mmCIF file of the N, C-alpha and C atoms, coordinates in Angstrom:
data_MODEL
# 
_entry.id   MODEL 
# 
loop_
_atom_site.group_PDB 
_atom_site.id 
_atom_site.type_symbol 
_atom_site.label_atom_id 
_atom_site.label_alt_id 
_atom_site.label_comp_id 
_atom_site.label_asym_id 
_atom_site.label_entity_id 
_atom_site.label_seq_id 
_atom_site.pdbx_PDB_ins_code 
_atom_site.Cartn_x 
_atom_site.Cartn_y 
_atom_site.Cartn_z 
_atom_site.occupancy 
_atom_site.B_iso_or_equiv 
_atom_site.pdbx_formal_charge 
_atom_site.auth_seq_id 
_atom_site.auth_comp_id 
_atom_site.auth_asym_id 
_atom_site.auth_atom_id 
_atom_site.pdbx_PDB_model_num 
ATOM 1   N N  . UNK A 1 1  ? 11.970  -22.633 5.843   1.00 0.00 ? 1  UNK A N  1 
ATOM 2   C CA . UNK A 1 1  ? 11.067  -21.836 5.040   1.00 0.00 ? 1  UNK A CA 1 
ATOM 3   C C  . UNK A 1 1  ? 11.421  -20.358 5.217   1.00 0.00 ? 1  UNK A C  1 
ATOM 4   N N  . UNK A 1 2  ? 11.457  -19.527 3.886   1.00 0.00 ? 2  UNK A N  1 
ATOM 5   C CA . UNK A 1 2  ? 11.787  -18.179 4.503   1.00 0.00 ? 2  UNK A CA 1 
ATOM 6   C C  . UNK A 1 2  ? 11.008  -17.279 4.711   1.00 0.00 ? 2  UNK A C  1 
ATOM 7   N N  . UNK A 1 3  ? 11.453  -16.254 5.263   1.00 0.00 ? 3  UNK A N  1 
ATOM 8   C CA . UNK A 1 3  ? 9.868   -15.293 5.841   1.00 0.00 ? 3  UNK A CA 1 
ATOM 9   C C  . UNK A 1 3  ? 9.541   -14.595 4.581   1.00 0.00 ? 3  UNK A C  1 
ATOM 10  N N  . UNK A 1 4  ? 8.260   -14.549 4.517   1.00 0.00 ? 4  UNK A N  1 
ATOM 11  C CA . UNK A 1 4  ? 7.482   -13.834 3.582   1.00 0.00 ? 4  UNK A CA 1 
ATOM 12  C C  . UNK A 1 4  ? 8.051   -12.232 3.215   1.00 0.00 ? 4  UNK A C  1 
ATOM 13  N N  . UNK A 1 5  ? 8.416   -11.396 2.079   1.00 0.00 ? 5  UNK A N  1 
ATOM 14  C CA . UNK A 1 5  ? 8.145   -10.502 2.161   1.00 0.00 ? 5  UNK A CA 1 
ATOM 15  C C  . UNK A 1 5  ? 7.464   -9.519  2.656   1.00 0.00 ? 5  UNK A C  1 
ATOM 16  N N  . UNK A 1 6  ? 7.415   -8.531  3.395   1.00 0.00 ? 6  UNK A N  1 
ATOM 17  C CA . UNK A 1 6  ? 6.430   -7.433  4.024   1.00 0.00 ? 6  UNK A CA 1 
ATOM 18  C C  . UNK A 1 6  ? 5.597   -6.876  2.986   1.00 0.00 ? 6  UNK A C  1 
ATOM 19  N N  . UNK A 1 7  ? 4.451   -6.893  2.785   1.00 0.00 ? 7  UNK A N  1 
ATOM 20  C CA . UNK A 1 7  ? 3.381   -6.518  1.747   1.00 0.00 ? 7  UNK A CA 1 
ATOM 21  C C  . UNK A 1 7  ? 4.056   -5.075  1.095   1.00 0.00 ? 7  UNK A C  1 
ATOM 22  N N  . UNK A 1 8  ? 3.797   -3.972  1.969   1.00 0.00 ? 8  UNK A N  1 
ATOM 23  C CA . UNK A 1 8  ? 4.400   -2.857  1.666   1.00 0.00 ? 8  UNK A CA 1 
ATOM 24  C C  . UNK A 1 8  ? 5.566   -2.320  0.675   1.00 0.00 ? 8  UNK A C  1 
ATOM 25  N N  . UNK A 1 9  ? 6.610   -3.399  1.090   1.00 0.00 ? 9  UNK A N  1 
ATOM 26  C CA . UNK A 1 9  ? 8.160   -3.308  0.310   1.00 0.00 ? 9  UNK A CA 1 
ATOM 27  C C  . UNK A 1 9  ? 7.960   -3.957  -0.661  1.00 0.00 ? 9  UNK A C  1 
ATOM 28  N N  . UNK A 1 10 ? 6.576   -5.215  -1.331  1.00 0.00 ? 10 UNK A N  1 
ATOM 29  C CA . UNK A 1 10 ? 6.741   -5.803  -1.990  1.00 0.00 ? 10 UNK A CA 1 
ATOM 30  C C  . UNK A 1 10 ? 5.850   -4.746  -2.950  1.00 0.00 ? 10 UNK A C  1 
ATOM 31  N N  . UNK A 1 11 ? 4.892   -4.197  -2.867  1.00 0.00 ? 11 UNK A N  1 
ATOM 32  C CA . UNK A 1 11 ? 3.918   -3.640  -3.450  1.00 0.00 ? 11 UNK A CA 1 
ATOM 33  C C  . UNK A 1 11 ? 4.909   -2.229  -3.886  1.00 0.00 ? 11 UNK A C  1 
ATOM 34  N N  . UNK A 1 12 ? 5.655   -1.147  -3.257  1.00 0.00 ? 12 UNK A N  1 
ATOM 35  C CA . UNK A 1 12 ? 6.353   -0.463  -4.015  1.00 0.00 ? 12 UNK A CA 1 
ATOM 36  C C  . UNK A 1 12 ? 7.042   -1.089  -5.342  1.00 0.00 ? 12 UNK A C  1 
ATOM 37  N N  . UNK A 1 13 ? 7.558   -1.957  -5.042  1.00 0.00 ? 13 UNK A N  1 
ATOM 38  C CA . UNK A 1 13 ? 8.580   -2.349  -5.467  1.00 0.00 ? 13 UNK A CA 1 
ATOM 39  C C  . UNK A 1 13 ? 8.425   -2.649  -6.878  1.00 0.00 ? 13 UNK A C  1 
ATOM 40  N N  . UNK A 1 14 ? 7.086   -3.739  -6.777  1.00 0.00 ? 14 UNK A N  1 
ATOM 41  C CA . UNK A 1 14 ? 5.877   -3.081  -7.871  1.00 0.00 ? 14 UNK A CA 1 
ATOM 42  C C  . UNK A 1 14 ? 5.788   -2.744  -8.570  1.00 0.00 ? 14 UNK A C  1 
ATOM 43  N N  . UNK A 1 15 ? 5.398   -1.433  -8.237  1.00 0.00 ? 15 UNK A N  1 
ATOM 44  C CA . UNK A 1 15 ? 4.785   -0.136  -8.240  1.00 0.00 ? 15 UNK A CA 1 
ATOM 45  C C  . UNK A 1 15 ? 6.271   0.602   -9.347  1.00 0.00 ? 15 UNK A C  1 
ATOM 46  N N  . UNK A 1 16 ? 7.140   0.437   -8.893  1.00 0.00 ? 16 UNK A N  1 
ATOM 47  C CA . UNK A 1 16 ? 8.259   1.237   -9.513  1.00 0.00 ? 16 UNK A CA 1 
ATOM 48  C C  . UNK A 1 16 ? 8.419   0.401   -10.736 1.00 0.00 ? 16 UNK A C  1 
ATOM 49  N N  . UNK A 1 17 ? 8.508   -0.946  -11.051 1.00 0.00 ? 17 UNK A N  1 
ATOM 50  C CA . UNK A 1 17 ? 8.827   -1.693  -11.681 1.00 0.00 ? 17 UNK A CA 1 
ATOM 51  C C  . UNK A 1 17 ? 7.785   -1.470  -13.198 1.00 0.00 ? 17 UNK A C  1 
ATOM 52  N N  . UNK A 1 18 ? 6.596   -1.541  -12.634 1.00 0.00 ? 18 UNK A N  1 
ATOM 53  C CA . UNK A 1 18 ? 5.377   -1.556  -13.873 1.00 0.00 ? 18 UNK A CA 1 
ATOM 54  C C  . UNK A 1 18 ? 5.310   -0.344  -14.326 1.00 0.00 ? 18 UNK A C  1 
ATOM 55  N N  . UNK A 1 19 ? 5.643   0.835   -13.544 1.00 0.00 ? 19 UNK A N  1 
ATOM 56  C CA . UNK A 1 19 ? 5.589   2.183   -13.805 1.00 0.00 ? 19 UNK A CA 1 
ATOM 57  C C  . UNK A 1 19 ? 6.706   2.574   -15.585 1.00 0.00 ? 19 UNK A C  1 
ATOM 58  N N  . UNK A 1 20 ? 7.773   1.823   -15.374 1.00 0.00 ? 20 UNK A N  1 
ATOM 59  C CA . UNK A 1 20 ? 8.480   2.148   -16.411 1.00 0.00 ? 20 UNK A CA 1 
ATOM 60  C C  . UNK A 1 20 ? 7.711   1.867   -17.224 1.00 0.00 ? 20 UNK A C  1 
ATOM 61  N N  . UNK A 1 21 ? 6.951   0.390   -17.324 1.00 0.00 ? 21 UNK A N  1 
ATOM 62  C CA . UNK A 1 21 ? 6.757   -0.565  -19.098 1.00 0.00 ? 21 UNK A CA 1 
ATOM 63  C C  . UNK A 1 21 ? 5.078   -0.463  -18.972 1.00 0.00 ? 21 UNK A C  1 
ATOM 64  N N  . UNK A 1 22 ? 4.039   -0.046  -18.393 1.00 0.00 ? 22 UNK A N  1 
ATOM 65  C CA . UNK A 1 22 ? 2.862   0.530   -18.816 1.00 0.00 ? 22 UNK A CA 1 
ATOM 66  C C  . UNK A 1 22 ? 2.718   1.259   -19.520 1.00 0.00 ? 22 UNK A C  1 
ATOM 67  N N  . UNK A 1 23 ? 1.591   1.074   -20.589 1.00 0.00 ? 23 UNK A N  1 
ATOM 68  C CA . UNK A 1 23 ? 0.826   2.389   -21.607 1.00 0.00 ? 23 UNK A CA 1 
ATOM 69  C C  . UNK A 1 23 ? -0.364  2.315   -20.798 1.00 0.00 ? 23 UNK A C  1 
ATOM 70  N N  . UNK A 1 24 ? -0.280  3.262   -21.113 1.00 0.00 ? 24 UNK A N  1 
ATOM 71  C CA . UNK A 1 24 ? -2.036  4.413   -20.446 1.00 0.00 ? 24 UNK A CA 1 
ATOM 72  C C  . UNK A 1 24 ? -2.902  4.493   -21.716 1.00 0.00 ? 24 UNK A C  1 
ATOM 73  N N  . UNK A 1 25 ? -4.486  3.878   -21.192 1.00 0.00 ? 25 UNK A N  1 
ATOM 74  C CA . UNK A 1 25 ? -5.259  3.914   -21.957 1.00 0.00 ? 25 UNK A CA 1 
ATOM 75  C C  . UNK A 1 25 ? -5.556  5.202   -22.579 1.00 0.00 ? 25 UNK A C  1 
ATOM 76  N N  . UNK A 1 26 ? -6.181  5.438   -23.957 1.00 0.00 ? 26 UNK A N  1 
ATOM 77  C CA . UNK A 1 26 ? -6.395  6.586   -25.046 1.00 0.00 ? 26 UNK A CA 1 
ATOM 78  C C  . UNK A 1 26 ? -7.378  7.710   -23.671 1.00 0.00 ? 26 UNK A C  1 
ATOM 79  N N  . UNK A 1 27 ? -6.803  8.453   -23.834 1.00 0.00 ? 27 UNK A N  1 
ATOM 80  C CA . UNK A 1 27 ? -7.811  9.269   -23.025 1.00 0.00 ? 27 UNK A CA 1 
ATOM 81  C C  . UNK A 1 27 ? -7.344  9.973   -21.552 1.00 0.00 ? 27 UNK A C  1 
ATOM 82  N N  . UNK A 1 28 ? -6.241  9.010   -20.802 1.00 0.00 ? 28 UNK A N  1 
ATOM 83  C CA . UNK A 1 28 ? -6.160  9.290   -19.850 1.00 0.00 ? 28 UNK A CA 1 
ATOM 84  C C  . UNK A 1 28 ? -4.858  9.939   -19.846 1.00 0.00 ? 28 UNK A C  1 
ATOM 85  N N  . UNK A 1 29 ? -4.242  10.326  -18.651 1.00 0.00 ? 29 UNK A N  1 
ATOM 86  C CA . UNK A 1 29 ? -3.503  11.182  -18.236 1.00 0.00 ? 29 UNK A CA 1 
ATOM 87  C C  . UNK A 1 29 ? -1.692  10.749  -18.945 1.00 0.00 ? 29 UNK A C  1 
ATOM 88  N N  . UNK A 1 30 ? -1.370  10.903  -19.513 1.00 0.00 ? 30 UNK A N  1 
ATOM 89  C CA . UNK A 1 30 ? 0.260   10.244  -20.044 1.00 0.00 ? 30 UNK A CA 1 
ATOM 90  C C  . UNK A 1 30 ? 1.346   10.697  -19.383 1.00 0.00 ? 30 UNK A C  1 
ATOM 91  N N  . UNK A 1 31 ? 0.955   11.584  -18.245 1.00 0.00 ? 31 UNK A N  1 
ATOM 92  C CA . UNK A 1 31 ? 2.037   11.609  -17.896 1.00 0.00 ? 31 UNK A CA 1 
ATOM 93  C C  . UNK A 1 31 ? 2.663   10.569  -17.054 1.00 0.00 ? 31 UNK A C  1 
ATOM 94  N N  . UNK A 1 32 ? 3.560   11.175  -15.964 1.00 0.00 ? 32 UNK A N  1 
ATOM 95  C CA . UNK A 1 32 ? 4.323   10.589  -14.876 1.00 0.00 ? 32 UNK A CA 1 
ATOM 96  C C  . UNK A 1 32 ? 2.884   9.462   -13.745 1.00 0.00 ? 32 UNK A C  1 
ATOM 97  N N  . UNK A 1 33 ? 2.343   10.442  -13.795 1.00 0.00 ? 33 UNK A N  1 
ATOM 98  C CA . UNK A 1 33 ? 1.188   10.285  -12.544 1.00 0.00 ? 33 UNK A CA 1 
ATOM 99  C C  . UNK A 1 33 ? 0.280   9.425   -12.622 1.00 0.00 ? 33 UNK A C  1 
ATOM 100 N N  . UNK A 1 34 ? -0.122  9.463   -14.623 1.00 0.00 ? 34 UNK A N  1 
ATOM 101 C CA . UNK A 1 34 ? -1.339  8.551   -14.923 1.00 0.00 ? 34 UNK A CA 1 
ATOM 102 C C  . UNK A 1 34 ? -0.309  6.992   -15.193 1.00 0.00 ? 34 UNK A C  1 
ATOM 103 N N  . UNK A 1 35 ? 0.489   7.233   -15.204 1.00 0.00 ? 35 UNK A N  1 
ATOM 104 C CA . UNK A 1 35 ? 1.538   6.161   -15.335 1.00 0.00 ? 35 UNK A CA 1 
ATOM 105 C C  . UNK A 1 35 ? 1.423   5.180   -14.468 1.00 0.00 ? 35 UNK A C  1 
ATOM 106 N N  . UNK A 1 36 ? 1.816   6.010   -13.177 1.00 0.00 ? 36 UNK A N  1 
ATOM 107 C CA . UNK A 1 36 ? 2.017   6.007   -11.523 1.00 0.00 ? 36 UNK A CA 1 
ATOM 108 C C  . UNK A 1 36 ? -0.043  5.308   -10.954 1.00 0.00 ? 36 UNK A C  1 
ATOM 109 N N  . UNK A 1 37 ? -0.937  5.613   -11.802 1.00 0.00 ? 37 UNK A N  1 
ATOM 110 C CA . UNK A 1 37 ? -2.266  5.087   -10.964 1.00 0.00 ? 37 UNK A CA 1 
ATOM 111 C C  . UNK A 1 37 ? -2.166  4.199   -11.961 1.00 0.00 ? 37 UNK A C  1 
ATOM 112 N N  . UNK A 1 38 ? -2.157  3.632   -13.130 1.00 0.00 ? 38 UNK A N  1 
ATOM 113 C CA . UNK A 1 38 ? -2.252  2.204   -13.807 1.00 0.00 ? 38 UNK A CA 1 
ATOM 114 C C  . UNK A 1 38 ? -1.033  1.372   -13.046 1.00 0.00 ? 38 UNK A C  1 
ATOM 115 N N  . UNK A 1 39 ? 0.163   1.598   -12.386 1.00 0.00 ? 39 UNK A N  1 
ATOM 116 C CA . UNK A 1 39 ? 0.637   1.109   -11.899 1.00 0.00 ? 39 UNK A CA 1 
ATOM 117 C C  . UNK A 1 39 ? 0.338   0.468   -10.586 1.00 0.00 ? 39 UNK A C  1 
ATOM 118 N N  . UNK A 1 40 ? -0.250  1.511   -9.782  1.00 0.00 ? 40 UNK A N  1 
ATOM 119 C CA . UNK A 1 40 ? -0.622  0.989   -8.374  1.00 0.00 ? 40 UNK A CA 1 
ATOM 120 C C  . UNK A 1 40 ? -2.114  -0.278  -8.885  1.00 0.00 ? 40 UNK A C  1 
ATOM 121 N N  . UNK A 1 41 ? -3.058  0.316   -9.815  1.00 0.00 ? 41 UNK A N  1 
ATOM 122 C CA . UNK A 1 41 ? -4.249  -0.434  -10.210 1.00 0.00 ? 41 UNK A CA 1 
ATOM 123 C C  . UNK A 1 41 ? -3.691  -1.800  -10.184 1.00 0.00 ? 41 UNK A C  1 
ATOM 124 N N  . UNK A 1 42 ? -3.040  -2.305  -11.235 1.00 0.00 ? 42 UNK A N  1 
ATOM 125 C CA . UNK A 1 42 ? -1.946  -3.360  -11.495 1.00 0.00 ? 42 UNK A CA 1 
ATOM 126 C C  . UNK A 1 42 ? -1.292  -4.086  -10.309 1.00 0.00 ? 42 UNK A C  1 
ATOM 127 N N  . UNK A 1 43 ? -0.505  -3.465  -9.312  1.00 0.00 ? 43 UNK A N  1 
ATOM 128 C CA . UNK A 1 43 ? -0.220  -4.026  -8.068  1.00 0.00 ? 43 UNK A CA 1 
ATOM 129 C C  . UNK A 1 43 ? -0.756  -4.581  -7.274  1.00 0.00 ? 43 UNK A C  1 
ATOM 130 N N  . UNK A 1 44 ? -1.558  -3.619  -6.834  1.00 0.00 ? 44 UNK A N  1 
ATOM 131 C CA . UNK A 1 44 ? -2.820  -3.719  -6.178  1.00 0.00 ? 44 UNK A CA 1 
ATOM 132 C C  . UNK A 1 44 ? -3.425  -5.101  -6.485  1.00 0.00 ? 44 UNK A C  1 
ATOM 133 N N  . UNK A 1 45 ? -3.847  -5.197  -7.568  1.00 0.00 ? 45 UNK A N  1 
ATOM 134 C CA . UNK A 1 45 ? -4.922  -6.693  -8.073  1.00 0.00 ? 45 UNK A CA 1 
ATOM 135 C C  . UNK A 1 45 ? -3.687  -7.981  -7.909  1.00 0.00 ? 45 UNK A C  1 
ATOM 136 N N  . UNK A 1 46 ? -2.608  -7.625  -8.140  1.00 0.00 ? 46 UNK A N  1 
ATOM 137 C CA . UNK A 1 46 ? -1.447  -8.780  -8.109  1.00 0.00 ? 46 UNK A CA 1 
ATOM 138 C C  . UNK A 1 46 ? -0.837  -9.315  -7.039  1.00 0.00 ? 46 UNK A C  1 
ATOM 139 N N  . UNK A 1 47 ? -0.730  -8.270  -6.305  1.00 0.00 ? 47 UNK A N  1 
ATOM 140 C CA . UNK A 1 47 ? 0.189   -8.438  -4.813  1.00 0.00 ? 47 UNK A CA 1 
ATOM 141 C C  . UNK A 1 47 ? -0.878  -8.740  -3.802  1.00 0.00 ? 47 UNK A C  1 
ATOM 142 N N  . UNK A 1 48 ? -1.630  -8.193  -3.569  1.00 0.00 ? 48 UNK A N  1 
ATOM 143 C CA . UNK A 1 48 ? -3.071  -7.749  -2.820  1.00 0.00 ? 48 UNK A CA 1 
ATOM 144 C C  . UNK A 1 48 ? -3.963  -8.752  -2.597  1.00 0.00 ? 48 UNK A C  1 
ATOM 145 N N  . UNK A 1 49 ? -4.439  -8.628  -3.939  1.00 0.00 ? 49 UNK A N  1 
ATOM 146 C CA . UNK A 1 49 ? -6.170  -9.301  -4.300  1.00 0.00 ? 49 UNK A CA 1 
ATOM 147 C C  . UNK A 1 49 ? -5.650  -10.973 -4.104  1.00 0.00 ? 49 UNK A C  1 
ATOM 148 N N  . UNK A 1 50 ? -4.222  -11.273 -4.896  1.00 0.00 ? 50 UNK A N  1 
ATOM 149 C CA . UNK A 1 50 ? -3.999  -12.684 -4.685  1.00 0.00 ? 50 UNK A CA 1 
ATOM 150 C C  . UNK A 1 50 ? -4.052  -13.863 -3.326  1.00 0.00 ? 50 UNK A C  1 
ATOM 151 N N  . UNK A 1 51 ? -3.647  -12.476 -2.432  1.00 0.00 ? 51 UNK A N  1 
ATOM 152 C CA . UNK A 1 51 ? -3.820  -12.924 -0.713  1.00 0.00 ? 51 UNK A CA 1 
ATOM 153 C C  . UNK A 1 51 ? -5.090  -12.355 -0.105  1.00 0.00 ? 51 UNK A C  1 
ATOM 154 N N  . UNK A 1 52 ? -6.201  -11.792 -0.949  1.00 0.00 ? 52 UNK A N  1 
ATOM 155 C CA . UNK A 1 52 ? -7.452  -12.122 -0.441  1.00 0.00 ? 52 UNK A CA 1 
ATOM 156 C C  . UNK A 1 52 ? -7.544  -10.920 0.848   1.00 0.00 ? 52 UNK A C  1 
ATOM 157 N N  . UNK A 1 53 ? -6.827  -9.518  0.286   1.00 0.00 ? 53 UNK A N  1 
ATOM 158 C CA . UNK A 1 53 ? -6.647  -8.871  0.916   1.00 0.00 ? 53 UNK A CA 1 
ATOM 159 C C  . UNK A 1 53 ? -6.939  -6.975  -0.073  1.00 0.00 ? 53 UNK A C  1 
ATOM 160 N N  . UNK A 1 54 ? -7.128  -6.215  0.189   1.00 0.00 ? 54 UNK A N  1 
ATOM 161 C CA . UNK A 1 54 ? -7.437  -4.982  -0.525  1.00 0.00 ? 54 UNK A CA 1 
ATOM 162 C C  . UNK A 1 54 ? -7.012  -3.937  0.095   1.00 0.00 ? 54 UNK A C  1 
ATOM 163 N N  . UNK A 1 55 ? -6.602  -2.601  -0.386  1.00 0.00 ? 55 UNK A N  1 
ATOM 164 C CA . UNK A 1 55 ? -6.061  -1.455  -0.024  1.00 0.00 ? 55 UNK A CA 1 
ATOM 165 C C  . UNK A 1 55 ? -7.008  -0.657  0.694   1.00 0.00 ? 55 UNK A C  1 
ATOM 166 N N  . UNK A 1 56 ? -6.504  -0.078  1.571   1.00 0.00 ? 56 UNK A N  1 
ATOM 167 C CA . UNK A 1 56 ? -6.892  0.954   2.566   1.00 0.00 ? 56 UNK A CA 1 
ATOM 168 C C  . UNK A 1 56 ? -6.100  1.965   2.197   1.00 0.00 ? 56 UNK A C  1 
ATOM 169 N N  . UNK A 1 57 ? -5.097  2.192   2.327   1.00 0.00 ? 57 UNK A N  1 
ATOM 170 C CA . UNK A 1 57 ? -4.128  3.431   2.416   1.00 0.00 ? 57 UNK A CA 1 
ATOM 171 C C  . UNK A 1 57 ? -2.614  2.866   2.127   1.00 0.00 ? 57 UNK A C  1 
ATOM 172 N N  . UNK A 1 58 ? -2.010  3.811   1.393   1.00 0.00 ? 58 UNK A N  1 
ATOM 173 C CA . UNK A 1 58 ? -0.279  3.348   1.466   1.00 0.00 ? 58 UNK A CA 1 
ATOM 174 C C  . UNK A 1 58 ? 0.578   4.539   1.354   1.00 0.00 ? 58 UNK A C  1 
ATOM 175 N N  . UNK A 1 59 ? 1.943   4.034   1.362   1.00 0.00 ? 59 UNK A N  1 
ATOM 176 C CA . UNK A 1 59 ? 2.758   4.969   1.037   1.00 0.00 ? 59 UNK A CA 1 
ATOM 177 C C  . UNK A 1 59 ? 4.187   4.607   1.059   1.00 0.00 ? 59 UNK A C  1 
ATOM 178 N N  . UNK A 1 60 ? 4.761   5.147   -0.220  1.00 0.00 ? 60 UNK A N  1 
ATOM 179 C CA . UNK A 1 60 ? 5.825   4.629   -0.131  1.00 0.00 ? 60 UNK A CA 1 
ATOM 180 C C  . UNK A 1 60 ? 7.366   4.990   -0.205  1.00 0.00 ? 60 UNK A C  1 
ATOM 181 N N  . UNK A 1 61 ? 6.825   6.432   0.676   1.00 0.00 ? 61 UNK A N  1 
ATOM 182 C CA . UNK A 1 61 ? 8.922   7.126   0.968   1.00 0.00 ? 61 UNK A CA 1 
ATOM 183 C C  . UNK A 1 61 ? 8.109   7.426   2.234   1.00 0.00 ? 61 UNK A C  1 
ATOM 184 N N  . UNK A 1 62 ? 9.107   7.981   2.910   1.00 0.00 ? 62 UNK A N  1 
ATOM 185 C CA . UNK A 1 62 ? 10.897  7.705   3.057   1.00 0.00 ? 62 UNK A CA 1 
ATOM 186 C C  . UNK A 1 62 ? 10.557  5.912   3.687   1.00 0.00 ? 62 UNK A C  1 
ATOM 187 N N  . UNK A 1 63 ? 9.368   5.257   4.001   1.00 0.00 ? 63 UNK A N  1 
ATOM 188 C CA . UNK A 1 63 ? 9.581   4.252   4.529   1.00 0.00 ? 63 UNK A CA 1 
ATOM 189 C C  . UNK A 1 63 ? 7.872   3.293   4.239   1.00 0.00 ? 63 UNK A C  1 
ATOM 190 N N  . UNK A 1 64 ? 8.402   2.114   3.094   1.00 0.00 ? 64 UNK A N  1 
ATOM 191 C CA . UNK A 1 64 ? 7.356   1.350   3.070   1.00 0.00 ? 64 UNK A CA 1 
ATOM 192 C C  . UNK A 1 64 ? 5.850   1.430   3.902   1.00 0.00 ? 64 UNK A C  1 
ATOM 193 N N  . UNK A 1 65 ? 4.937   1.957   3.844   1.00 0.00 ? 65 UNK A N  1 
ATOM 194 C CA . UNK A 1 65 ? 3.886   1.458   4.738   1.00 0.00 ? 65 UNK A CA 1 
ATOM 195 C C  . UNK A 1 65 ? 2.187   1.022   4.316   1.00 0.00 ? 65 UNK A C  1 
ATOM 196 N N  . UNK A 1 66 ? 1.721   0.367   4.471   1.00 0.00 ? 66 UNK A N  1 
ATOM 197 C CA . UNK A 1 66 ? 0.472   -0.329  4.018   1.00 0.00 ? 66 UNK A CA 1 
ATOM 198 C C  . UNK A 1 66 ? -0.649  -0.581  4.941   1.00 0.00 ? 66 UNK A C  1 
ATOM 199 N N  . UNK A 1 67 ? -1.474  -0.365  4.556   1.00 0.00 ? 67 UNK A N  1 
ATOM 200 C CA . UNK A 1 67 ? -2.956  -0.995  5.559   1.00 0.00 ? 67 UNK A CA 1 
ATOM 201 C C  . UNK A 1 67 ? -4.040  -1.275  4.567   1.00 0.00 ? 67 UNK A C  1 
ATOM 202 N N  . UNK A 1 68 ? -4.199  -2.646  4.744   1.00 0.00 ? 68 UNK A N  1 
ATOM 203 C CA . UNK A 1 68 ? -4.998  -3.222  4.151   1.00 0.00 ? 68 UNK A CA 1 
ATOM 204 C C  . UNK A 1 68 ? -6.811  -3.387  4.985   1.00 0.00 ? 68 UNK A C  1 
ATOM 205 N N  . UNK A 1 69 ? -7.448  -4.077  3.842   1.00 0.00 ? 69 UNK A N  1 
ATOM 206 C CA . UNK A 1 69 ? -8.532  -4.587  4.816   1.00 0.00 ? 69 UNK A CA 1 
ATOM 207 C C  . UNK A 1 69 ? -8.959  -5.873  4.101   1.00 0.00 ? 69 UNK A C  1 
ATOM 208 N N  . UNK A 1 70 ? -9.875  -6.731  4.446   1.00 0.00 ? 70 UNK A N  1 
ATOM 209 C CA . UNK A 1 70 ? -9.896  -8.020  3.861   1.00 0.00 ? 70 UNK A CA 1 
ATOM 210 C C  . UNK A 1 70 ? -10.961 -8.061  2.850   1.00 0.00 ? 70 UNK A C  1 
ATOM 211 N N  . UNK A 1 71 ? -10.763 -8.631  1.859   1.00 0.00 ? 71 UNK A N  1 
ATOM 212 C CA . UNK A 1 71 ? -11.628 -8.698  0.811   1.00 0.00 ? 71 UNK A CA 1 
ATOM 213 C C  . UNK A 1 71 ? -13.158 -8.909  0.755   1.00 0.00 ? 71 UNK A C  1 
ATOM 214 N N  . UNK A 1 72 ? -13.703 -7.963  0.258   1.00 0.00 ? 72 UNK A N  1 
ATOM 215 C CA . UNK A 1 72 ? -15.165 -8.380  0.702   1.00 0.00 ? 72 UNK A CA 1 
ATOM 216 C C  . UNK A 1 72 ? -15.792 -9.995  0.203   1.00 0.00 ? 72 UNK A C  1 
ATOM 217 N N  . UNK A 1 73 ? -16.531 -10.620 0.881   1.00 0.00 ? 73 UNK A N  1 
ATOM 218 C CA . UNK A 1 73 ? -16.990 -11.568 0.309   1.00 0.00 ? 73 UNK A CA 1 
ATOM 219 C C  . UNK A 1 73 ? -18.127 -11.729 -0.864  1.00 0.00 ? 73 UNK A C  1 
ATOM 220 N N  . UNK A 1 74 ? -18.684 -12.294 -1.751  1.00 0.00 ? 74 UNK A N  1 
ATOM 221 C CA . UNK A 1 74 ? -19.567 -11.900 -2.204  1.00 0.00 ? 74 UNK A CA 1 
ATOM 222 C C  . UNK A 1 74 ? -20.848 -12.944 -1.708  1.00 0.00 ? 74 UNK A C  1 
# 
């Protein structure tokens, strides 16, 4: 079995990927940046939420890093 991806490297990775082929809703920011938060939004719910897990903080130069916290229950 192979080892899982590291959340972090998988969630940039992401992040760069959706950033090209997203449109930004009427209203909001078109640039680079508003690009860049519909992208992380998007990740976030995909990479994240699927393992029952949610964002705390990230970042992603010069070196992958992530901290999550666990999904609230309802």
């Amino acid at each position: 079995m192979p080892n899982p991806k590291p959340l972090g490297k998988e969630l940039c990775r992401c992040i760069k990927k959706v950033r090209k082929t997203v449109k930004v809703r009427p209203g909001q920011n078109r640039s680079l940046k508003g690009k860049e938060k519909a992208a992380i939004g998007i990740c976030v719910k995909s990479v994240l939420q699927s393992r029952g897990k949610t964002l705390k903080r990230f970042k992603c130069t010069p070196k992958p890093y992530i901290r999550t916290q666990p999904l609230k229950s309802k």
